[in-house]
Coordinates of C-alpha atoms in Angstrom, one line a residue:
M23 CA 104.0 111.6 78.5
D24 CA 104.5 108.1 80.1
D25 CA 102.0 106.7 82.8
M26 CA 102.9 107.8 86.5
T27 CA 102.9 103.9 87.8
T28 CA 104.6 101.0 86.6
L29 CA 104.0 100.7 82.8
P30 CA 101.5 97.9 82.2
V31 CA 102.5 96.1 79.3
A32 CA 101.9 92.7 77.8
L33 CA 104.4 89.8 76.9
A34 CA 105.3 90.3 73.4
P35 CA 107.4 87.9 71.0
D36 CA 111.3 87.6 71.9
T37 CA 112.6 90.3 69.6
A38 CA 116.4 89.8 71.0
S39 CA 116.4 87.1 68.1
I40 CA 116.6 89.4 65.4
V41 CA 119.6 91.2 66.2
S42 CA 122.7 88.6 65.3
Q43 CA 125.6 88.1 68.1
P44 CA 128.6 90.2 66.7
Q45 CA 131.8 88.5 65.4
P46 CA 134.8 89.0 67.3
H47 CA 137.9 90.3 65.8
P48 CA 141.0 89.0 67.4
A49 CA 143.5 91.1 66.0
N50 CA 141.5 94.1 67.0
P51 CA 139.9 94.3 70.5
N52 CA 138.7 97.5 70.3
A53 CA 136.5 96.6 67.0
K54 CA 135.4 94.0 69.0
I55 CA 134.3 96.5 72.0
V56 CA 132.4 98.9 69.7
E57 CA 130.8 96.0 67.8
E58 CA 129.3 94.5 70.9
F59 CA 128.1 98.1 72.3
Q60 CA 126.5 98.5 68.6
Y61 CA 124.7 95.4 69.3
L62 CA 123.5 95.9 72.8
L63 CA 122.4 99.1 71.6
E64 CA 120.2 98.2 68.8
K65 CA 118.8 94.9 70.9
S66 CA 117.9 97.7 73.8
Q67 CA 116.3 99.5 71.2
Q68 CA 114.5 97.0 69.7
L69 CA 112.8 95.7 73.1
F70 CA 112.2 99.0 74.4
S71 CA 110.0 99.9 71.3
G72 CA 108.3 96.5 71.8
L73 CA 107.1 98.1 75.1
R74 CA 105.1 100.7 73.6
D75 CA 103.2 98.4 71.3
L76 CA 102.0 96.1 73.7
P77 CA 98.5 96.0 75.6
P78 CA 98.1 98.5 78.4
T79 CA 96.6 95.9 80.9
G80 CA 97.3 92.2 82.3
K81 CA 100.3 90.9 84.0
N82 CA 101.9 88.8 81.4
W83 CA 104.3 91.9 80.5
Q84 CA 106.7 91.5 83.3
P85 CA 109.2 89.1 81.8
Y86 CA 109.3 91.0 78.7
F87 CA 109.7 94.4 80.9
Q88 CA 112.5 92.7 83.2
R89 CA 114.4 91.6 79.8
T90 CA 114.5 94.9 78.4
F91 CA 115.7 96.7 81.7
E92 CA 118.4 93.7 81.9
V93 CA 119.6 94.5 78.6
Y94 CA 119.6 98.4 79.4
T95 CA 121.8 98.1 82.6
K96 CA 124.2 95.7 80.6
L97 CA 124.4 98.5 77.9
W98 CA 124.8 101.1 80.3
K99 CA 127.8 99.4 82.4
F100 CA 129.3 98.1 79.3
Q101 CA 129.5 102.0 78.1
Q102 CA 131.2 102.9 81.5
T103 CA 133.7 100.2 81.4
H104 CA 134.8 101.2 77.7
R105 CA 133.8 104.5 77.5
L106 CA 137.3 105.9 76.3
V107 CA 137.3 103.4 73.6
L108 CA 133.6 104.2 72.7
E109 CA 134.3 108.0 72.7
N110 CA 137.1 107.7 70.2
K111 CA 136.2 109.4 67.1
D112 CA 138.1 107.2 64.9
L113 CA 136.4 104.1 66.5
Y114 CA 132.8 105.1 67.1
G115 CA 132.4 108.6 68.4
L116 CA 130.0 108.1 71.4
K117 CA 128.3 111.5 72.1
R118 CA 127.7 112.6 75.8
Y119 CA 123.6 113.0 74.7
E120 CA 123.8 109.3 73.5
I121 CA 124.7 108.3 77.2
G122 CA 121.9 110.6 78.5
E123 CA 119.5 108.6 76.2
I124 CA 120.8 105.4 78.0
A125 CA 120.6 106.8 81.6
S126 CA 116.8 108.4 80.4
K127 CA 115.4 105.3 79.1
I128 CA 116.8 103.6 82.4
G129 CA 115.3 106.3 84.5
R130 CA 112.0 106.0 83.0
K131 CA 111.8 102.1 83.8
T132 CA 109.1 102.7 86.6
S133 CA 108.0 105.5 88.9
E134 CA 106.6 103.5 91.7
T135 CA 107.8 104.7 95.0
N136 CA 110.4 101.6 95.4
Y137 CA 111.8 103.0 92.4
L138 CA 111.6 106.4 92.2
Y139 CA 114.9 107.1 94.0
E140 CA 116.6 104.8 91.5
S141 CA 114.9 107.1 88.8
Y142 CA 116.3 110.3 90.4
V143 CA 119.9 108.9 90.7
F144 CA 119.7 108.4 86.8
Y145 CA 118.2 111.6 85.9
E146 CA 120.4 113.8 88.2
A147 CA 123.2 112.1 86.7
I148 CA 122.2 113.1 83.2
R149 CA 122.1 117.0 84.7
E150 CA 125.3 116.9 86.9
R151 CA 127.3 115.4 84.0
Q152 CA 125.6 117.6 81.5
Y153 CA 125.0 114.4 79.0
F154 CA 122.5 117.0 76.5
R155 CA 125.0 120.0 77.1
D156 CA 125.6 119.9 73.2
V157 CA 122.4 119.2 72.0
L158 CA 122.0 122.7 71.0
D159 CA 125.0 122.8 68.9
A160 CA 123.9 119.7 66.7
K161 CA 121.5 122.0 65.3
N162 CA 119.2 118.8 65.6
P163 CA 115.4 119.5 66.7
P164 CA 114.5 116.3 67.5
L165 CA 117.5 115.9 70.0
M166 CA 116.3 119.3 71.3
I167 CA 112.8 117.9 71.8
K168 CA 114.4 114.5 73.9
K169 CA 116.1 117.0 76.1
L170 CA 113.1 118.7 76.9
R171 CA 111.0 115.3 77.7
Y172 CA 113.9 114.5 79.6
Y173 CA 113.1 117.4 81.9
A174 CA 109.5 117.1 82.0
R175 CA 110.1 113.3 83.2
F176 CA 112.8 114.7 86.0
I177 CA 110.0 117.4 87.1
V178 CA 107.3 114.6 87.8
V179 CA 109.6 112.2 89.5
C180 CA 110.4 115.1 91.6
L181 CA 106.8 115.8 92.1
L182 CA 106.0 112.5 93.5
L183 CA 109.4 112.6 95.4
N184 CA 108.2 115.9 96.8
S185 CA 111.4 117.3 95.8
N186 CA 110.0 121.0 95.7
D187 CA 113.5 122.5 95.8
T188 CA 114.8 120.4 92.8
I189 CA 111.5 121.4 90.8
M190 CA 112.0 125.0 91.0
K191 CA 115.6 124.6 89.5
L192 CA 114.4 122.3 86.8
M193 CA 111.4 124.9 85.6
E194 CA 113.8 127.6 85.7
E195 CA 116.3 125.5 83.4
L196 CA 113.4 124.2 81.3
T197 CA 111.9 127.7 80.6
G198 CA 115.3 129.0 79.5
L199 CA 115.5 125.9 77.1
I200 CA 112.5 126.4 75.7
D201 CA 113.2 129.6 74.8
E202 CA 116.4 128.5 73.4
Y203 CA 114.6 126.2 71.3
T204 CA 112.0 128.5 70.2
K205 CA 114.5 131.3 69.0
T206 CA 116.8 129.0 67.4
F207 CA 114.5 126.3 65.6
K208 CA 111.0 128.6 65.3
P209 CA 109.1 125.0 65.5
S210 CA 105.4 124.3 65.2
D211 CA 105.3 123.0 68.6
S212 CA 106.6 125.9 70.8
G213 CA 103.2 127.0 71.9
E214 CA 102.7 123.3 73.1
W215 CA 106.0 123.6 75.3
N216 CA 105.0 126.7 76.6
V217 CA 101.4 125.0 77.9
V218 CA 103.6 122.5 79.5
L219 CA 105.5 125.3 81.4
S220 CA 101.9 126.8 82.5
E221 CA 100.9 123.2 83.6
I222 CA 103.5 122.8 85.8
T223 CA 103.7 126.2 87.1
T224 CA 99.4 125.8 87.5
F225 CA 99.7 122.4 89.5
L226 CA 102.8 123.9 92.1
D227 CA 100.9 127.0 92.6
A228 CA 97.9 125.0 93.7
E229 CA 100.1 123.2 96.1
R230 CA 101.9 126.0 97.4
R231 CA 98.7 128.3 98.4
L232 CA 97.9 125.4 100.9
T233 CA 101.6 124.9 102.2
P234 CA 102.7 127.3 105.2
L235 CA 106.2 128.3 104.8
P236 CA 108.7 130.4 106.9
I237 CA 108.1 133.9 106.5
D238 CA 111.8 134.5 105.8
N239 CA 111.9 131.8 103.4
S240 CA 109.3 131.6 100.6
H241 CA 110.8 128.6 98.7
G242 CA 111.5 126.7 101.9
S243 CA 110.8 123.8 103.6
S244 CA 107.4 123.6 105.1
V245 CA 107.0 123.8 108.7
I246 CA 104.4 120.7 108.9
P247 CA 105.9 117.6 107.1
T248 CA 104.2 116.1 104.0
Q249 CA 101.2 114.2 105.4
S250 CA 100.2 112.3 102.3
R251 CA 102.1 108.9 102.2
L252 CA 101.4 106.1 104.7
V253 CA 104.0 106.4 107.7
A254 CA 104.6 103.1 109.5
G255 CA 103.6 103.0 112.7
L256 CA 101.2 106.1 112.7
H257 CA 98.0 104.0 113.0
S258 CA 97.5 101.0 115.1
I259 CA 97.0 97.6 113.4
V260 CA 93.2 96.8 113.6
A261 CA 93.2 93.0 114.9
T262 CA 91.7 89.9 113.0
A263 CA 89.3 88.6 115.7
P264 CA 90.2 84.9 116.9
G265 CA 86.9 83.6 115.7
D266 CA 87.4 85.1 112.2
A267 CA 88.3 82.8 109.7
Q268 CA 88.6 85.3 106.5
P269 CA 92.3 86.1 106.5
R270 CA 93.5 89.7 106.4
L271 CA 92.6 92.1 103.6
K272 CA 95.2 93.8 101.5
L273 CA 94.6 96.4 98.8
Q274 CA 95.8 94.6 95.8
E275 CA 94.6 96.9 93.1
A276 CA 93.9 100.6 92.5
I277 CA 92.3 102.5 89.7
L278 CA 92.5 106.5 89.9
V279 CA 90.3 108.6 87.2
G280 CA 90.5 112.3 86.7
N281 CA 87.4 113.3 84.4
Y282 CA 86.7 116.7 85.3
A283 CA 86.1 118.8 82.1
N284 CA 88.0 121.8 83.9
Q285 CA 90.8 120.6 86.3
I286 CA 94.3 121.3 87.2
K287 CA 96.5 118.9 85.9
F288 CA 100.2 118.1 84.4
S289 CA 100.0 116.4 81.2
E290 CA 97.7 113.5 81.9
L291 CA 98.3 113.5 85.7
T292 CA 95.7 115.7 87.3
L293 CA 96.0 117.2 90.8
D294 CA 93.4 115.1 92.4
M295 CA 94.9 111.6 91.0
Y296 CA 98.6 112.8 92.2
R297 CA 97.2 113.4 95.6
M298 CA 95.5 110.1 95.5
L299 CA 98.3 108.5 94.4
Q300 CA 100.4 109.8 97.2
S301 CA 98.0 108.5 99.6
L302 CA 98.4 105.1 98.3
E303 CA 102.2 104.9 98.7
R304 CA 104.2 103.9 101.8
E305 CA 106.6 106.7 102.8
P306 CA 110.0 104.9 101.4
N307 CA 112.5 104.1 104.3
A308 CA 115.5 106.0 102.7
P309 CA 116.0 109.2 104.5
G310 CA 118.8 111.5 103.4
V311 CA 118.4 110.5 99.9
I312 CA 117.0 113.4 98.3
K313 CA 118.4 116.6 100.5
S314 CA 116.7 120.0 101.0
G315 CA 118.6 121.5 98.1
G316 CA 117.1 118.5 95.9
G317 CA 120.5 116.4 95.5
V318 CA 121.5 112.9 95.7
G319 CA 122.5 112.2 99.2
G320 CA 123.9 108.8 100.0
G321 CA 121.9 107.1 96.9
I322 CA 119.2 104.7 98.0
G323 CA 118.5 103.5 101.7
G324 CA 117.4 99.9 102.6
G325 CA 114.5 99.2 104.3
N326 CA 111.5 99.8 102.1
S327 CA 113.2 100.5 99.1
G328 CA 112.4 97.2 97.4
N329 CA 115.5 96.2 96.6
G330 CA 116.8 94.2 99.3
G331 CA 118.4 96.9 101.4
G332 CA 121.3 97.2 99.3
D333 CA 124.1 99.7 100.4
A334 CA 124.3 102.7 97.9
M335 CA 127.3 104.0 96.4
V336 CA 127.2 107.1 94.4
V337 CA 130.6 107.9 93.6
D338 CA 130.4 110.5 90.9
G339 CA 127.5 111.4 88.1
D340 CA 128.3 108.6 86.0
T341 CA 128.2 105.7 88.8
V342 CA 124.7 104.7 89.7
S343 CA 123.8 103.3 93.2
A344 CA 124.7 99.6 93.7
A345 CA 120.9 99.0 94.7
A346 CA 119.6 100.4 91.5
E347 CA 121.7 98.7 89.3
S348 CA 120.8 95.4 91.2
G349 CA 117.1 96.3 91.0
A350 CA 117.4 97.3 87.2
E351 CA 119.4 93.8 86.4
K352 CA 116.5 92.0 88.2
G353 CA 113.9 93.7 86.5
G354 CA 112.2 95.2 89.7
S355 CA 111.7 94.4 93.3
T356 CA 112.8 91.2 95.0
G357 CA 110.3 91.2 97.8
K358 CA 107.1 91.5 97.9
R359 CA 105.2 94.7 96.7
L360 CA 104.5 97.4 99.6
N361 CA 102.2 99.7 97.6
P362 CA 99.1 98.3 95.4
H363 CA 99.6 98.5 91.8
K364 CA 97.9 101.2 90.1
Y365 CA 96.4 102.4 86.9
L366 CA 96.0 106.0 86.3
L367 CA 93.6 107.0 83.7
Y368 CA 93.0 110.1 82.7
K369 CA 89.4 111.2 80.6
P370 CA 89.0 107.5 79.8
T371 CA 86.2 106.7 77.8
L372 CA 83.6 104.1 79.0
A373 CA 84.8 101.4 77.4
Q374 CA 88.2 102.1 78.3
L375 CA 87.5 102.3 82.1
M376 CA 85.4 99.3 81.9
L377 CA 88.2 97.7 80.4
Y378 CA 90.8 98.4 83.1
I379 CA 88.0 97.6 86.0
A380 CA 87.5 94.2 84.6
T381 CA 91.4 93.4 84.2
A382 CA 92.1 94.4 87.9
Y383 CA 89.2 92.6 89.2
K384 CA 90.5 89.6 87.3
D385 CA 93.8 89.8 89.1
I386 CA 92.5 90.0 92.4
N387 CA 91.2 87.3 94.7
E388 CA 88.5 87.2 97.7
N389 CA 91.1 88.2 100.0
S390 CA 92.4 91.1 98.1
A391 CA 90.6 94.3 97.3
L392 CA 89.9 96.7 94.2
M393 CA 89.7 100.3 94.7
L394 CA 88.2 102.7 92.5
Y395 CA 88.9 106.1 92.7
V396 CA 86.9 108.8 90.2
S397 CA 87.2 112.6 90.1
A398 CA 84.7 113.3 87.5
D399 CA 81.6 115.6 86.9
G400 CA 78.4 114.4 87.7
S401 CA 75.9 113.0 85.0
K402 CA 72.1 113.4 85.4
H403 CA 69.2 112.0 83.6
Q404 CA 67.0 115.4 82.9
G405 CA 64.0 114.0 80.9
D406 CA 61.4 111.6 81.1
S407 CA 61.9 110.1 77.9
I408 CA 64.5 107.6 78.9
S409 CA 63.8 104.7 81.0
T410 CA 65.7 104.8 84.5
A411 CA 66.0 101.6 86.0
A412 CA 67.2 101.2 89.4
G413 CA 71.1 101.9 89.3
Y414 CA 70.9 103.6 85.8
S415 CA 69.4 107.1 86.2
G416 CA 72.8 108.9 86.5
G417 CA 76.5 108.6 87.8
V418 CA 79.5 110.5 86.8
A419 CA 81.0 111.2 83.1
T420 CA 83.2 109.7 81.2
A421 CA 84.8 110.9 78.0
V422 CA 83.1 110.9 75.1
N423 CA 84.4 111.3 71.2
Y424 CA 81.7 113.8 69.7
S425 CA 84.0 113.7 66.1
R426 CA 82.0 110.8 64.6
K427 CA 78.5 112.2 65.7
N428 CA 76.7 114.5 64.1
A429 CA 76.3 117.7 66.5
D430 CA 73.2 118.9 65.4
K431 CA 71.3 115.2 66.0
V432 CA 73.0 114.5 69.3
D433 CA 70.5 113.6 72.1
I434 CA 72.8 115.2 75.0
D435 CA 70.7 113.3 77.6
S436 CA 70.8 110.2 76.2
T437 CA 74.4 110.6 75.3
N438 CA 75.2 111.4 78.5
L439 CA 73.4 108.3 80.2
I440 CA 75.4 106.2 77.6
H441 CA 78.8 107.6 78.7
S442 CA 78.5 108.0 82.1
L443 CA 79.6 105.3 85.1
H444 CA 76.6 104.1 86.9
P445 CA 76.2 102.7 90.0
G446 CA 74.6 99.5 88.2
D447 CA 77.8 99.6 86.6
L448 CA 79.9 98.1 89.3
V449 CA 77.4 95.5 90.8
P450 CA 79.5 92.8 88.7
F451 CA 82.5 93.6 90.4
T452 CA 81.0 93.5 93.7
R453 CA 81.4 89.6 93.6
K454 CA 84.9 90.7 95.4
P455 CA 85.8 93.4 97.9
L456 CA 85.3 97.0 96.3
F457 CA 86.2 100.0 97.8
V458 CA 85.1 103.4 95.9
V459 CA 85.8 106.7 96.3
L460 CA 83.7 109.4 94.0
D461 CA 84.7 112.9 94.1
S462 CA 82.0 114.5 91.8
T463 CA 79.0 116.7 91.7
N464 CA 76.6 113.8 91.4
S465 CA 78.7 111.7 94.0
V466 CA 75.2 110.9 96.1
A467 CA 73.8 108.7 93.0
F468 CA 76.0 105.9 94.1
K469 CA 73.9 105.5 97.5
Q470 CA 71.7 103.3 95.2
T471 CA 74.5 101.3 94.2
P472 CA 72.7 97.5 94.4
R473 CA 74.3 95.2 97.0
I474 CA 73.6 91.7 95.9
F475 CA 76.9 89.3 96.4
N476 CA 77.3 89.5 100.3
Q477 CA 81.2 90.8 99.7
A478 CA 82.4 93.9 101.5
F479 CA 81.6 97.3 99.7
V480 CA 82.4 100.5 101.2
C481 CA 81.7 104.0 98.8
L482 CA 83.0 107.3 100.1
M483 CA 81.3 109.8 98.5
S484 CA 82.2 113.7 98.2
P485 CA 79.8 116.6 98.7
V486 CA 78.0 117.7 95.8
E487 CA 78.5 121.3 96.3
Y488 CA 80.5 123.8 98.1
P489 CA 79.2 126.8 100.5
S490 CA 79.9 130.3 99.1
I491 CA 82.0 130.9 102.0
L492 CA 85.1 128.9 100.5
K493 CA 87.0 131.5 98.0
E494 CA 89.3 129.9 95.1
T495 CA 88.2 126.5 95.1
A496 CA 89.1 125.8 91.8
Q497 CA 92.7 127.1 92.4
I498 CA 93.1 124.0 94.7
G499 CA 91.8 121.2 93.2
S500 CA 88.8 119.1 95.0
L501 CA 88.4 119.8 99.0
F502 CA 87.5 116.2 99.3
T503 CA 90.2 114.8 97.8
L504 CA 92.6 117.4 99.8
F505 CA 91.1 115.8 103.0
L506 CA 92.1 112.3 102.3
H507 CA 95.5 113.5 101.0
S508 CA 96.2 116.0 104.1
P509 CA 93.5 116.9 106.2
L510 CA 95.2 119.3 107.9
K511 CA 95.7 121.2 104.8
A512 CA 92.3 120.8 104.1
F513 CA 91.1 122.0 107.5
G514 CA 93.6 125.3 107.2
F515 CA 91.7 125.6 104.0
V516 CA 88.1 125.7 105.1
S517 CA 89.3 127.6 108.6
D518 CA 90.6 130.5 106.6
I519 CA 94.4 129.7 108.1
P520 CA 96.9 132.1 106.7
T521 CA 99.9 130.2 105.3
N522 CA 102.0 133.0 106.5
Q523 CA 101.6 131.9 110.2
P524 CA 103.5 129.1 110.6
D525 CA 103.8 128.9 114.4
I526 CA 100.0 128.3 114.3
W527 CA 100.5 125.6 111.6
A528 CA 103.5 124.1 113.7
K529 CA 101.2 124.0 116.8
C530 CA 98.2 122.2 115.1
F531 CA 100.3 119.6 113.2
P532 CA 100.8 117.4 116.5
V533 CA 97.3 117.9 117.6
F534 CA 96.3 116.5 114.1
N535 CA 98.4 113.5 114.7
A536 CA 96.8 113.0 117.9
I537 CA 93.4 113.2 116.1
E538 CA 94.1 110.7 113.4
K539 CA 95.3 108.4 116.1
L540 CA 92.3 108.6 118.7
V541 CA 89.8 107.9 115.4
T542 CA 91.6 105.1 114.4
D543 CA 91.3 103.8 117.9
A544 CA 87.5 104.5 118.2
L545 CA 86.8 103.0 114.9
E546 CA 88.8 99.8 116.5
T547 CA 86.9 99.8 119.8
S548 CA 83.6 100.2 117.7
I549 CA 84.4 96.9 115.8
N550 CA 85.5 95.3 118.9
L551 CA 81.8 96.1 120.3
D552 CA 80.3 95.2 117.0
V553 CA 78.6 98.7 117.5
L554 CA 80.1 100.1 114.0
I555 CA 79.4 97.3 111.9
G556 CA 76.0 96.1 112.8
R557 CA 74.8 93.3 110.0
D558 CA 77.4 95.0 107.2
K559 CA 80.9 94.2 108.1
S560 CA 82.5 96.2 105.1
F561 CA 84.1 98.9 107.2
K562 CA 85.7 96.1 109.4
R563 CA 87.2 93.9 106.4
F564 CA 88.5 97.2 105.0
L565 CA 90.0 98.5 108.2
Q566 CA 92.3 95.4 107.9
D567 CA 94.1 97.3 105.4
E568 CA 96.4 100.0 106.2
F569 CA 96.1 102.1 102.8
L570 CA 92.2 102.0 103.2
R571 CA 92.5 102.6 107.0
Q572 CA 94.0 105.8 106.3
I573 CA 91.5 106.7 103.9
I574 CA 88.6 105.8 106.3
V575 CA 90.2 107.7 109.1
R576 CA 90.7 111.1 106.8
Y577 CA 87.3 110.4 105.6
A578 CA 86.1 110.1 109.2
I579 CA 88.1 113.5 110.0
C580 CA 86.9 115.4 107.0
S581 CA 83.1 114.3 107.9
G582 CA 83.6 115.2 111.6
L583 CA 84.9 118.8 110.9
L584 CA 82.6 119.7 107.9
C585 CA 79.5 118.4 110.1
S586 CA 80.5 120.7 112.9
H587 CA 81.3 123.6 110.8
S588 CA 78.7 126.3 110.7
G589 CA 79.2 127.1 107.1
F590 CA 78.2 123.6 106.0
K591 CA 74.9 122.9 107.2
E592 CA 73.0 122.1 104.0
A593 CA 73.5 118.3 103.4
K594 CA 74.7 119.0 99.9
Y595 CA 77.9 120.7 101.4
L596 CA 78.9 117.3 103.4
P597 CA 80.3 114.2 102.7
S598 CA 78.6 110.8 102.5
S599 CA 79.3 107.0 102.8
Q600 CA 77.7 103.5 101.9
P601 CA 76.9 102.2 104.3
V602 CA 76.8 105.0 106.7
L603 CA 79.6 105.6 109.0
Q604 CA 77.8 107.3 112.0
S605 CA 79.9 109.9 114.0
V606 CA 79.1 108.4 117.3
N607 CA 81.9 105.7 116.5
Y608 CA 84.7 107.7 116.2
M609 CA 83.4 111.6 117.7
T610 CA 84.6 110.2 121.2
P611 CA 84.8 112.6 124.3
D612 CA 88.6 112.3 123.7
V613 CA 88.5 113.3 120.0
I614 CA 85.9 116.2 120.6
T615 CA 88.4 117.6 122.9
K616 CA 91.1 117.5 120.6
F617 CA 89.3 118.7 117.9
Q618 CA 88.1 121.6 120.1
E619 CA 91.9 122.3 121.3
L620 CA 92.8 122.5 117.5
A621 CA 89.8 124.8 116.7
G622 CA 91.5 127.0 119.6
L623 CA 95.1 126.7 118.2
A624 CA 93.7 127.9 114.7
N625 CA 92.0 130.7 116.3
C626 CA 88.7 129.7 114.6
A627 CA 87.0 128.0 117.5
Q628 CA 83.8 130.2 116.4
L629 CA 83.6 128.3 113.6
Y630 CA 82.9 125.0 115.1
T631 CA 80.2 123.4 117.3
F632 CA 81.7 119.5 117.9
A633 CA 79.1 116.9 119.5
P634 CA 79.4 113.4 118.9
D635 CA 76.0 112.7 116.8
V636 CA 76.7 115.2 114.2
V637 CA 76.6 112.2 111.7
Q638 CA 73.7 110.0 112.0

């Protein structure tokens, strides 16, 4: 499956020259149309294949990427204009599934939020016009696999757009298609497709367990809005001090790593990676694009769509929006990037992880930040036979390929240390602003990260263990990441608020929004009074970026709630940070009052004792 973010590829040699221009046939204009279509089709396929062969890191991929999808958009328009000629069996015999393949590849051009609605338009057009309708009749297994892959990709797009109603319909259709595929072709990969279904179901169930729904509508919209993405105006802007010569910091690159041995995932997207990915996206200013039923309603909106705010024109299933076409022609957004660029790494080796960190580090400047999020098993040094230099006594695990090793001769302790990311491994990259989030059973090892270069550095660390009072934690993903993604859902989980009591959730939602605003204001006040920062100005620097500010605020809420919870009294159950974010900076009287109101509304006041100094 494709990467969930913009496919990072490098510039390749121009393959367009391989295809010779078609020769015109003045006496037969229809023949000229067919030849031009064949030329565009072959050229687009060559360019698309070239994308897969290029290195996955770096920035030089963009011109090649733009050229590829300019050709695909031209091909799409050409077949629309000349559909009758191309469908004529005596001239070419264009089949519906071939149209679907073109639309599917255009829809895969990116899944950044700026473009997700465009992808949705193309994918929904394929479904509504039933471009893959006759694939089963063709008795061609490879064509059926293309149809199944299209459904899997469409589900990913809907996941990232929080279009759960559409996902349910797609899941039902995909289940039937896999049954038909298995009965008709008896393929060897039928088990793999059933695994895909199982993964999607488990993924959705994890979200559903935490989402309050109206009792009379188990598949309806949640009684609380999605809290994951950055909403404009929700937090105040932390002003740059008049005497501060440094420009405002901006999060430019983010690397999201999922490396737990056992984790909820769909293909190579883990639940924790998905949640953090959502937290690093702005809420698109495109209301009404996806209706509650999951259909396209008005195409792509303006504002934050990233395509110049063009008006949408969804005429029928074959006509994509004007904004989508113009964006595809130009190969991407015409304005500034609204969201940080992201790399999603599922179970990378240490060498792969270090390569991506180094690439992202190279791409940022001193006024941009790199964020590293790692969700992984802890790795600790167990014996005394290996030297444990400062910063290298343990960290978080990366993938290990044991296939080339003799299992009987493997020194597990040595191998774990070698194939782990240690605090000391991050030191070279602290020459520029680095923001780290570690969700691991050994996250606290990174409290020992050496600070050498006097640049902004913050590390937020999860609890290394959770108390036994929490049930079914393995079925909801990581609690710490959940707090950074949707703190109200995390509060509901640790407070055991039933999801079948929508009235409680509806009352808690505005109070929680008020808490986020108050904590933001409290942190800004602490900065202005130089109480928060002391000698270390890292938090002050990172609070200038909206995405990092939201994460810091939600970390503060997580820390404040768990440190005040009667079931989280041991240090191993609590999150931590380096440098320390003391609670006196955000547990103000107003915040405590709102926390108490929240606990009262949720009928769980007996679980909490709120105080300003819960975090020292």
